[in-house]
């Protein structure tokens, strides 16, 4: 599903017409194999199309420079940026318990 979704996203762009079917399929397969070593399929499925496309473009730029699979994985690992978002608190009781920085870390 991820591969077909990404293929459709890329084909909708102006750049998508520059790929032959074979080269696009190969690029998507290698991208999927590489990225699934670091990010779960569930997270990728939840990504908006624009984020998934920009992730592919960043990977493609790096993959052109580093065609050796081990070097490519090494550079992906170096370049990954992880942002942890805080969860939203629904309960007023939980919110009252975490009103200052000390109480956030004392749990």
mmCIF file of N, CA and C in Angstrom:
data_model
loop_
_atom_site.group_PDB
_atom_site.id
_atom_site.type_symbol
_atom_site.label_atom_id
_atom_site.label_comp_id
_atom_site.label_asym_id
_atom_site.label_seq_id
_atom_site.Cartn_x
_atom_site.Cartn_y
_atom_site.Cartn_z
ATOM 1 N N UNK A 1 0.820 -1.193 0.000
ATOM 2 C CA UNK A 1 0.000 0.000 0.000
ATOM 3 C C UNK A 1 0.868 1.264 0.000
ATOM 4 N N UNK A 2 1.926 1.275 0.823
ATOM 5 C CA UNK A 2 2.813 2.436 0.878
ATOM 6 C C UNK A 2 3.429 2.715 -0.482
ATOM 7 N N UNK A 3 3.873 1.653 -1.158
ATOM 8 C CA UNK A 3 4.520 1.841 -2.455
ATOM 9 C C UNK A 3 3.554 2.408 -3.487
ATOM 10 N N UNK A 4 2.346 1.901 -3.528
ATOM 11 C CA UNK A 4 1.370 2.410 -4.503
ATOM 12 C C UNK A 4 0.948 3.838 -4.168
ATOM 13 N N UNK A 5 0.829 4.140 -2.876
ATOM 14 C CA UNK A 5 0.479 5.506 -2.466
ATOM 15 C C UNK A 5 1.586 6.473 -2.867
ATOM 16 N N UNK A 6 2.831 6.114 -2.593
ATOM 17 C CA UNK A 6 3.950 6.983 -2.935
ATOM 18 C C UNK A 6 4.069 7.148 -4.449
ATOM 19 N N UNK A 7 3.864 6.080 -5.195
ATOM 20 C CA UNK A 7 3.906 6.154 -6.659
ATOM 21 C C UNK A 7 2.855 7.146 -7.163
ATOM 22 N N UNK A 8 1.655 7.091 -6.614
ATOM 23 C CA UNK A 8 0.580 8.003 -7.032
ATOM 24 C C UNK A 8 0.926 9.448 -6.665
ATOM 25 N N UNK A 9 1.509 9.651 -5.482
ATOM 26 C CA UNK A 9 1.898 11.002 -5.063
ATOM 27 C C UNK A 9 2.926 11.574 -6.024
ATOM 28 N N UNK A 10 3.930 10.777 -6.351
ATOM 29 C CA UNK A 10 5.001 11.246 -7.235
ATOM 30 C C UNK A 10 4.477 11.499 -8.638
ATOM 31 N N UNK A 11 3.641 10.623 -9.143
ATOM 32 C CA UNK A 11 3.108 10.784 -10.503
ATOM 33 C C UNK A 11 2.256 12.049 -10.639
ATOM 34 N N UNK A 12 1.665 12.530 -9.547
ATOM 35 C CA UNK A 12 0.847 13.749 -9.608
ATOM 36 C C UNK A 12 1.693 15.011 -9.739
ATOM 37 N N UNK A 13 2.993 14.915 -9.462
ATOM 38 C CA UNK A 13 3.855 16.097 -9.502
ATOM 39 C C UNK A 13 4.435 16.291 -10.903
ATOM 40 N N UNK A 14 4.940 17.488 -11.161
ATOM 41 C CA UNK A 14 5.601 17.758 -12.440
ATOM 42 C C UNK A 14 6.833 16.872 -12.600
ATOM 43 N N UNK A 15 7.523 16.659 -11.509
ATOM 44 C CA UNK A 15 8.732 15.847 -11.534
ATOM 45 C C UNK A 15 8.417 14.376 -11.825
ATOM 46 N N UNK A 16 7.234 13.942 -11.495
ATOM 47 C CA UNK A 16 6.849 12.549 -11.669
ATOM 48 C C UNK A 16 6.913 12.061 -13.101
ATOM 49 N N UNK A 17 6.688 12.947 -14.055
ATOM 50 C CA UNK A 17 6.723 12.557 -15.458
ATOM 51 C C UNK A 17 8.141 12.272 -15.951
ATOM 52 N N UNK A 18 9.151 12.724 -15.221
ATOM 53 C CA UNK A 18 10.538 12.521 -15.633
ATOM 54 C C UNK A 18 11.016 11.094 -15.364
ATOM 55 N N UNK A 19 10.330 10.378 -14.508
ATOM 56 C CA UNK A 19 10.716 9.008 -14.170
ATOM 57 C C UNK A 19 10.117 8.022 -15.169
ATOM 58 N N UNK A 20 10.926 7.064 -15.599
ATOM 59 C CA UNK A 20 10.347 5.944 -16.336
ATOM 60 C C UNK A 20 9.682 5.037 -15.300
ATOM 61 N N UNK A 21 8.793 4.189 -15.740
ATOM 62 C CA UNK A 21 8.098 3.297 -14.796
ATOM 63 C C UNK A 21 9.089 2.427 -14.034
ATOM 64 N N UNK A 22 10.074 1.892 -14.731
ATOM 65 C CA UNK A 22 11.056 1.021 -14.100
ATOM 66 C C UNK A 22 11.904 1.737 -13.067
ATOM 67 N N UNK A 23 12.383 2.930 -13.411
ATOM 68 C CA UNK A 23 13.235 3.655 -12.458
ATOM 69 C C UNK A 23 12.436 4.128 -11.248
ATOM 70 N N UNK A 24 11.192 4.536 -11.440
ATOM 71 C CA UNK A 24 10.362 4.958 -10.316
ATOM 72 C C UNK A 24 10.059 3.775 -9.407
ATOM 73 N N UNK A 25 9.700 2.642 -9.997
ATOM 74 C CA UNK A 25 9.418 1.458 -9.182
ATOM 75 C C UNK A 25 10.641 1.028 -8.388
ATOM 76 N N UNK A 26 11.810 1.057 -9.020
ATOM 77 C CA UNK A 26 13.042 0.689 -8.330
ATOM 78 C C UNK A 26 13.348 1.668 -7.204
ATOM 79 N N UNK A 27 13.231 2.955 -7.463
ATOM 80 C CA UNK A 27 13.509 3.973 -6.438
ATOM 81 C C UNK A 27 12.566 3.809 -5.245
ATOM 82 N N UNK A 28 11.306 3.585 -5.511
ATOM 83 C CA UNK A 28 10.327 3.428 -4.426
ATOM 84 C C UNK A 28 10.615 2.171 -3.615
ATOM 85 N N UNK A 29 10.990 1.092 -4.289
ATOM 86 C CA UNK A 29 11.299 -0.147 -3.575
ATOM 87 C C UNK A 29 12.517 0.037 -2.664
ATOM 88 N N UNK A 30 13.562 0.655 -3.178
ATOM 89 C CA UNK A 30 14.772 0.871 -2.373
ATOM 90 C C UNK A 30 14.474 1.850 -1.231
ATOM 91 N N UNK A 31 13.718 2.911 -1.509
ATOM 92 C CA UNK A 31 13.327 3.863 -0.472
ATOM 93 C C UNK A 31 12.575 3.148 0.647
ATOM 94 N N UNK A 32 11.604 2.313 0.268
ATOM 95 C CA UNK A 32 10.800 1.598 1.255
ATOM 96 C C UNK A 32 11.675 0.681 2.102
ATOM 97 N N UNK A 33 12.570 -0.054 1.449
ATOM 98 C CA UNK A 33 13.467 -0.945 2.196
ATOM 99 C C UNK A 33 14.348 -0.162 3.174
ATOM 100 N N UNK A 34 14.868 0.980 2.716
ATOM 101 C CA UNK A 34 15.739 1.797 3.575
ATOM 102 C C UNK A 34 14.973 2.404 4.741
ATOM 103 N N UNK A 35 13.868 3.045 4.452
ATOM 104 C CA UNK A 35 13.169 3.832 5.466
ATOM 105 C C UNK A 35 12.493 2.941 6.507
ATOM 106 N N UNK A 36 12.082 1.741 6.110
ATOM 107 C CA UNK A 36 11.426 0.845 7.064
ATOM 108 C C UNK A 36 12.395 0.289 8.103
ATOM 109 N N UNK A 37 13.683 0.507 7.917
ATOM 110 C CA UNK A 37 14.652 0.134 8.940
ATOM 111 C C UNK A 37 14.602 1.096 10.115
ATOM 112 N N UNK A 38 14.045 2.287 9.891
ATOM 113 C CA UNK A 38 14.042 3.327 10.913
ATOM 114 C C UNK A 38 12.653 3.752 11.360
ATOM 115 N N UNK A 39 11.690 3.707 10.459
ATOM 116 C CA UNK A 39 10.350 4.211 10.749
ATOM 117 C C UNK A 39 9.350 3.091 10.465
ATOM 118 N N UNK A 40 8.397 2.901 11.360
ATOM 119 C CA UNK A 40 7.418 1.825 11.172
ATOM 120 C C UNK A 40 6.436 2.175 10.056
ATOM 121 N N UNK A 41 5.864 1.150 9.488
ATOM 122 C CA UNK A 41 4.890 1.323 8.416
ATOM 123 C C UNK A 41 3.674 2.104 8.892
ATOM 124 N N UNK A 42 3.300 1.949 10.149
ATOM 125 C CA UNK A 42 2.147 2.672 10.683
ATOM 126 C C UNK A 42 2.392 4.180 10.674
ATOM 127 N N UNK A 43 3.595 4.585 11.045
ATOM 128 C CA UNK A 43 3.932 6.017 11.041
ATOM 129 C C UNK A 43 3.938 6.545 9.614
ATOM 130 N N UNK A 44 4.518 5.799 8.692
ATOM 131 C CA UNK A 44 4.540 6.229 7.296
ATOM 132 C C UNK A 44 3.130 6.326 6.727
ATOM 133 N N UNK A 45 2.271 5.391 7.091
ATOM 134 C CA UNK A 45 0.889 5.438 6.604
ATOM 135 C C UNK A 45 0.137 6.648 7.147
ATOM 136 N N UNK A 46 0.491 7.106 8.344
ATOM 137 C CA UNK A 46 -0.173 8.263 8.945
ATOM 138 C C UNK A 46 0.374 9.599 8.432
ATOM 139 N N UNK A 47 1.500 9.581 7.740
ATOM 140 C CA UNK A 47 2.093 10.827 7.239
ATOM 141 C C UNK A 47 1.203 11.442 6.165
ATOM 142 N N UNK A 48 1.087 12.763 6.178
ATOM 143 C CA UNK A 48 0.400 13.423 5.066
ATOM 144 C C UNK A 48 1.187 13.204 3.773
ATOM 145 N N UNK A 49 0.516 13.306 2.649
ATOM 146 C CA UNK A 49 1.179 13.091 1.362
ATOM 147 C C UNK A 49 2.385 13.999 1.168
ATOM 148 N N UNK A 50 2.254 15.249 1.546
ATOM 149 C CA UNK A 50 3.353 16.201 1.344
ATOM 150 C C UNK A 50 4.584 15.811 2.162
ATOM 151 N N UNK A 51 4.383 15.321 3.375
ATOM 152 C CA UNK A 51 5.502 14.900 4.217
ATOM 153 C C UNK A 51 6.158 13.649 3.652
ATOM 154 N N UNK A 52 5.354 12.715 3.206
ATOM 155 C CA UNK A 52 5.896 11.497 2.617
ATOM 156 C C UNK A 52 6.690 11.817 1.351
ATOM 157 N N UNK A 53 6.165 12.705 0.533
ATOM 158 C CA UNK A 53 6.853 13.103 -0.703
ATOM 159 C C UNK A 53 8.167 13.815 -0.393
ATOM 160 N N UNK A 54 8.157 14.721 0.559
ATOM 161 C CA UNK A 54 9.396 15.432 0.895
ATOM 162 C C UNK A 54 10.422 14.486 1.511
ATOM 163 N N UNK A 55 9.970 13.484 2.267
ATOM 164 C CA UNK A 55 10.873 12.477 2.808
ATOM 165 C C UNK A 55 11.506 11.676 1.675
ATOM 166 N N UNK A 56 10.705 11.331 0.678
ATOM 167 C CA UNK A 56 11.236 10.613 -0.480
ATOM 168 C C UNK A 56 12.258 11.467 -1.226
ATOM 169 N N UNK A 57 11.959 12.737 -1.440
ATOM 170 C CA UNK A 57 12.891 13.611 -2.165
ATOM 171 C C UNK A 57 14.211 13.775 -1.423
ATOM 172 N N UNK A 58 14.135 13.916 -0.100
ATOM 173 C CA UNK A 58 15.359 14.023 0.699
ATOM 174 C C UNK A 58 16.168 12.729 0.602
ATOM 175 N N UNK A 59 15.476 11.609 0.683
ATOM 176 C CA UNK A 59 16.150 10.311 0.559
ATOM 177 C C UNK A 59 16.780 10.176 -0.822
ATOM 178 N N UNK A 60 16.050 10.553 -1.858
ATOM 179 C CA UNK A 60 16.545 10.419 -3.230
ATOM 180 C C UNK A 60 17.805 11.245 -3.454
ATOM 181 N N UNK A 61 17.822 12.461 -2.934
ATOM 182 C CA UNK A 61 19.000 13.317 -3.054
ATOM 183 C C UNK A 61 20.208 12.660 -2.403
ATOM 184 N N UNK A 62 20.007 12.109 -1.232
ATOM 185 C CA UNK A 62 21.079 11.447 -0.514
ATOM 186 C C UNK A 62 21.472 10.142 -1.204
ATOM 187 N N UNK A 63 20.510 9.412 -1.748
ATOM 188 C CA UNK A 63 20.777 8.130 -2.392
ATOM 189 C C UNK A 63 21.580 8.293 -3.678
ATOM 190 N N UNK A 64 21.408 9.397 -4.363
ATOM 191 C CA UNK A 64 22.190 9.655 -5.569
ATOM 192 C C UNK A 64 23.665 9.847 -5.210
ATOM 193 N N UNK A 65 23.927 10.512 -4.094
ATOM 194 C CA UNK A 65 25.302 10.751 -3.644
ATOM 195 C C UNK A 65 25.938 9.500 -3.054
ATOM 196 N N UNK A 66 25.154 8.658 -2.407
ATOM 197 C CA UNK A 66 25.657 7.477 -1.697
ATOM 198 C C UNK A 66 24.927 6.241 -2.202
ATOM 199 N N UNK A 67 25.430 5.654 -3.265
ATOM 200 C CA UNK A 67 24.753 4.520 -3.880
ATOM 201 C C UNK A 67 25.021 3.198 -3.169
ATOM 202 N N UNK A 68 26.094 3.128 -2.396
ATOM 203 C CA UNK A 68 26.367 1.926 -1.626
ATOM 204 C C UNK A 68 25.326 1.814 -0.514
ATOM 205 N N UNK A 69 24.627 0.683 -0.406
ATOM 206 C CA UNK A 69 23.556 0.550 0.599
ATOM 207 C C UNK A 69 24.013 0.816 2.030
ATOM 208 N N UNK A 70 25.189 0.331 2.415
ATOM 209 C CA UNK A 70 25.660 0.553 3.780
ATOM 210 C C UNK A 70 25.941 2.028 4.045
ATOM 211 N N UNK A 71 26.534 2.708 3.083
ATOM 212 C CA UNK A 71 26.795 4.138 3.240
ATOM 213 C C UNK A 71 25.489 4.929 3.278
ATOM 214 N N UNK A 72 24.537 4.508 2.453
ATOM 215 C CA UNK A 72 23.244 5.198 2.417
ATOM 216 C C UNK A 72 22.542 5.077 3.768
ATOM 217 N N UNK A 73 22.525 3.885 4.341
ATOM 218 C CA UNK A 73 21.891 3.675 5.650
ATOM 219 C C UNK A 73 22.616 4.485 6.724
ATOM 220 N N UNK A 74 23.928 4.512 6.643
ATOM 221 C CA UNK A 74 24.719 5.286 7.612
ATOM 222 C C UNK A 74 24.348 6.774 7.542
ATOM 223 N N UNK A 75 24.204 7.308 6.347
ATOM 224 C CA UNK A 75 23.859 8.728 6.197
ATOM 225 C C UNK A 75 22.409 9.013 6.579
ATOM 226 N N UNK A 76 21.535 8.063 6.343
ATOM 227 C CA UNK A 76 20.146 8.239 6.790
ATOM 228 C C UNK A 76 20.130 8.342 8.310
ATOM 229 N N UNK A 77 20.842 7.439 8.959
ATOM 230 C CA UNK A 77 20.888 7.431 10.428
ATOM 231 C C UNK A 77 21.452 8.749 10.953
ATOM 232 N N UNK A 78 22.503 9.258 10.320
ATOM 233 C CA UNK A 78 23.104 10.522 10.755
ATOM 234 C C UNK A 78 22.152 11.701 10.569
ATOM 235 N N UNK A 79 21.365 11.661 9.497
ATOM 236 C CA UNK A 79 20.533 12.804 9.164
ATOM 237 C C UNK A 79 19.142 12.790 9.747
ATOM 238 N N UNK A 80 18.787 11.726 10.456
ATOM 239 C CA UNK A 80 17.435 11.662 10.989
ATOM 240 C C UNK A 80 17.239 12.656 12.120
ATOM 241 N N UNK A 81 16.125 13.322 12.070
ATOM 242 C CA UNK A 81 15.743 14.254 13.122
ATOM 243 C C UNK A 81 14.422 13.753 13.682
ATOM 244 N N UNK A 82 14.409 13.509 14.957
ATOM 245 C CA UNK A 82 13.201 12.988 15.594
ATOM 246 C C UNK A 82 12.619 14.069 16.487
ATOM 247 N N UNK A 83 11.355 14.335 16.303
ATOM 248 C CA UNK A 83 10.655 15.316 17.119
ATOM 249 C C UNK A 83 9.611 14.580 17.936
ATOM 250 N N UNK A 84 9.718 14.674 19.240
ATOM 251 C CA UNK A 84 8.735 14.052 20.125
ATOM 252 C C UNK A 84 7.717 15.104 20.525
ATOM 253 N N UNK A 85 6.487 14.854 20.174
ATOM 254 C CA UNK A 85 5.423 15.796 20.488
ATOM 255 C C UNK A 85 4.762 15.378 21.798
ATOM 256 N N UNK A 86 4.490 16.326 22.668
ATOM 257 C CA UNK A 86 3.805 15.966 23.915
ATOM 258 C C UNK A 86 2.372 15.563 23.618
ATOM 259 N N UNK A 87 1.862 14.652 24.429
ATOM 260 C CA UNK A 87 0.468 14.263 24.231
ATOM 261 C C UNK A 87 -0.433 15.322 24.853
ATOM 262 N N UNK A 88 -1.614 15.429 24.315
ATOM 263 C CA UNK A 88 -2.584 16.384 24.854
ATOM 264 C C UNK A 88 -3.256 15.766 26.063
ATOM 265 N N UNK A 89 -3.417 16.554 27.100
ATOM 266 C CA UNK A 89 -4.026 16.066 28.335
ATOM 267 C C UNK A 89 -5.501 16.405 28.296
ATOM 268 N N UNK A 90 -6.341 15.388 28.448
ATOM 269 C CA UNK A 90 -7.788 15.600 28.414
ATOM 270 C C UNK A 90 -8.359 15.892 29.794
ATOM 271 N N UNK A 91 -7.763 15.315 30.806
ATOM 272 C CA UNK A 91 -8.311 15.410 32.143
ATOM 273 C C UNK A 91 -7.778 16.648 32.880
ATOM 274 N N UNK A 92 -8.671 17.370 33.553
ATOM 275 C CA UNK A 92 -8.243 18.527 34.340
ATOM 276 C C UNK A 92 -7.414 18.092 35.543
ATOM 277 N N UNK A 93 -7.688 16.908 36.082
ATOM 278 C CA UNK A 93 -6.907 16.394 37.216
ATOM 279 C C UNK A 93 -5.461 16.155 36.813
ATOM 280 N N UNK A 94 -5.255 15.560 35.655
ATOM 281 C CA UNK A 94 -3.897 15.327 35.180
ATOM 282 C C UNK A 94 -3.198 16.646 34.894
ATOM 283 N N UNK A 95 -3.935 17.607 34.363
ATOM 284 C CA UNK A 95 -3.365 18.911 34.068
ATOM 285 C C UNK A 95 -2.955 19.624 35.351
ATOM 286 N N UNK A 96 -3.748 19.508 36.395
ATOM 287 C CA UNK A 96 -3.439 20.141 37.673
ATOM 288 C C UNK A 96 -2.192 19.539 38.297
ATOM 289 N N UNK A 97 -1.962 18.242 38.081
ATOM 290 C CA UNK A 97 -0.794 17.581 38.637
ATOM 291 C C UNK A 97 0.503 17.982 37.943
ATOM 292 N N UNK A 98 0.420 18.464 36.719
ATOM 293 C CA UNK A 98 1.625 18.790 35.950
ATOM 294 C C UNK A 98 1.693 20.284 35.647
ATOM 295 N N UNK A 99 1.550 21.087 36.668
ATOM 296 C CA UNK A 99 1.530 22.527 36.447
ATOM 297 C C UNK A 99 2.910 23.161 36.466
ATOM 298 N N UNK A 100 3.918 22.455 36.939
ATOM 299 C CA UNK A 100 5.251 23.036 36.893
ATOM 300 C C UNK A 100 6.261 22.001 36.418
ATOM 301 N N UNK A 101 7.443 22.436 36.091
ATOM 302 C CA UNK A 101 8.456 21.575 35.517
ATOM 303 C C UNK A 101 8.901 20.472 36.489
ATOM 304 N N UNK A 102 8.893 20.738 37.757
ATOM 305 C CA UNK A 102 9.301 19.727 38.741
ATOM 306 C C UNK A 102 8.312 18.580 38.746
ATOM 307 N N UNK A 103 7.033 18.872 38.720
ATOM 308 C CA UNK A 103 6.041 17.807 38.746
ATOM 309 C C UNK A 103 6.019 17.010 37.441
ATOM 310 N N UNK A 104 6.438 17.609 36.352
ATOM 311 C CA UNK A 104 6.491 16.877 35.082
ATOM 312 C C UNK A 104 7.507 15.743 35.137
ATOM 313 N N UNK A 105 8.621 15.961 35.810
ATOM 314 C CA UNK A 105 9.695 14.974 35.844
ATOM 315 C C UNK A 105 9.704 14.114 37.089
ATOM 316 N N UNK A 106 8.818 14.362 38.018
ATOM 317 C CA UNK A 106 8.830 13.599 39.260
ATOM 318 C C UNK A 106 7.955 12.350 39.206
ATOM 319 N N UNK A 107 7.248 12.142 38.114
ATOM 320 C CA UNK A 107 6.340 10.998 38.001
ATOM 321 C C UNK A 107 7.086 9.722 37.732
#
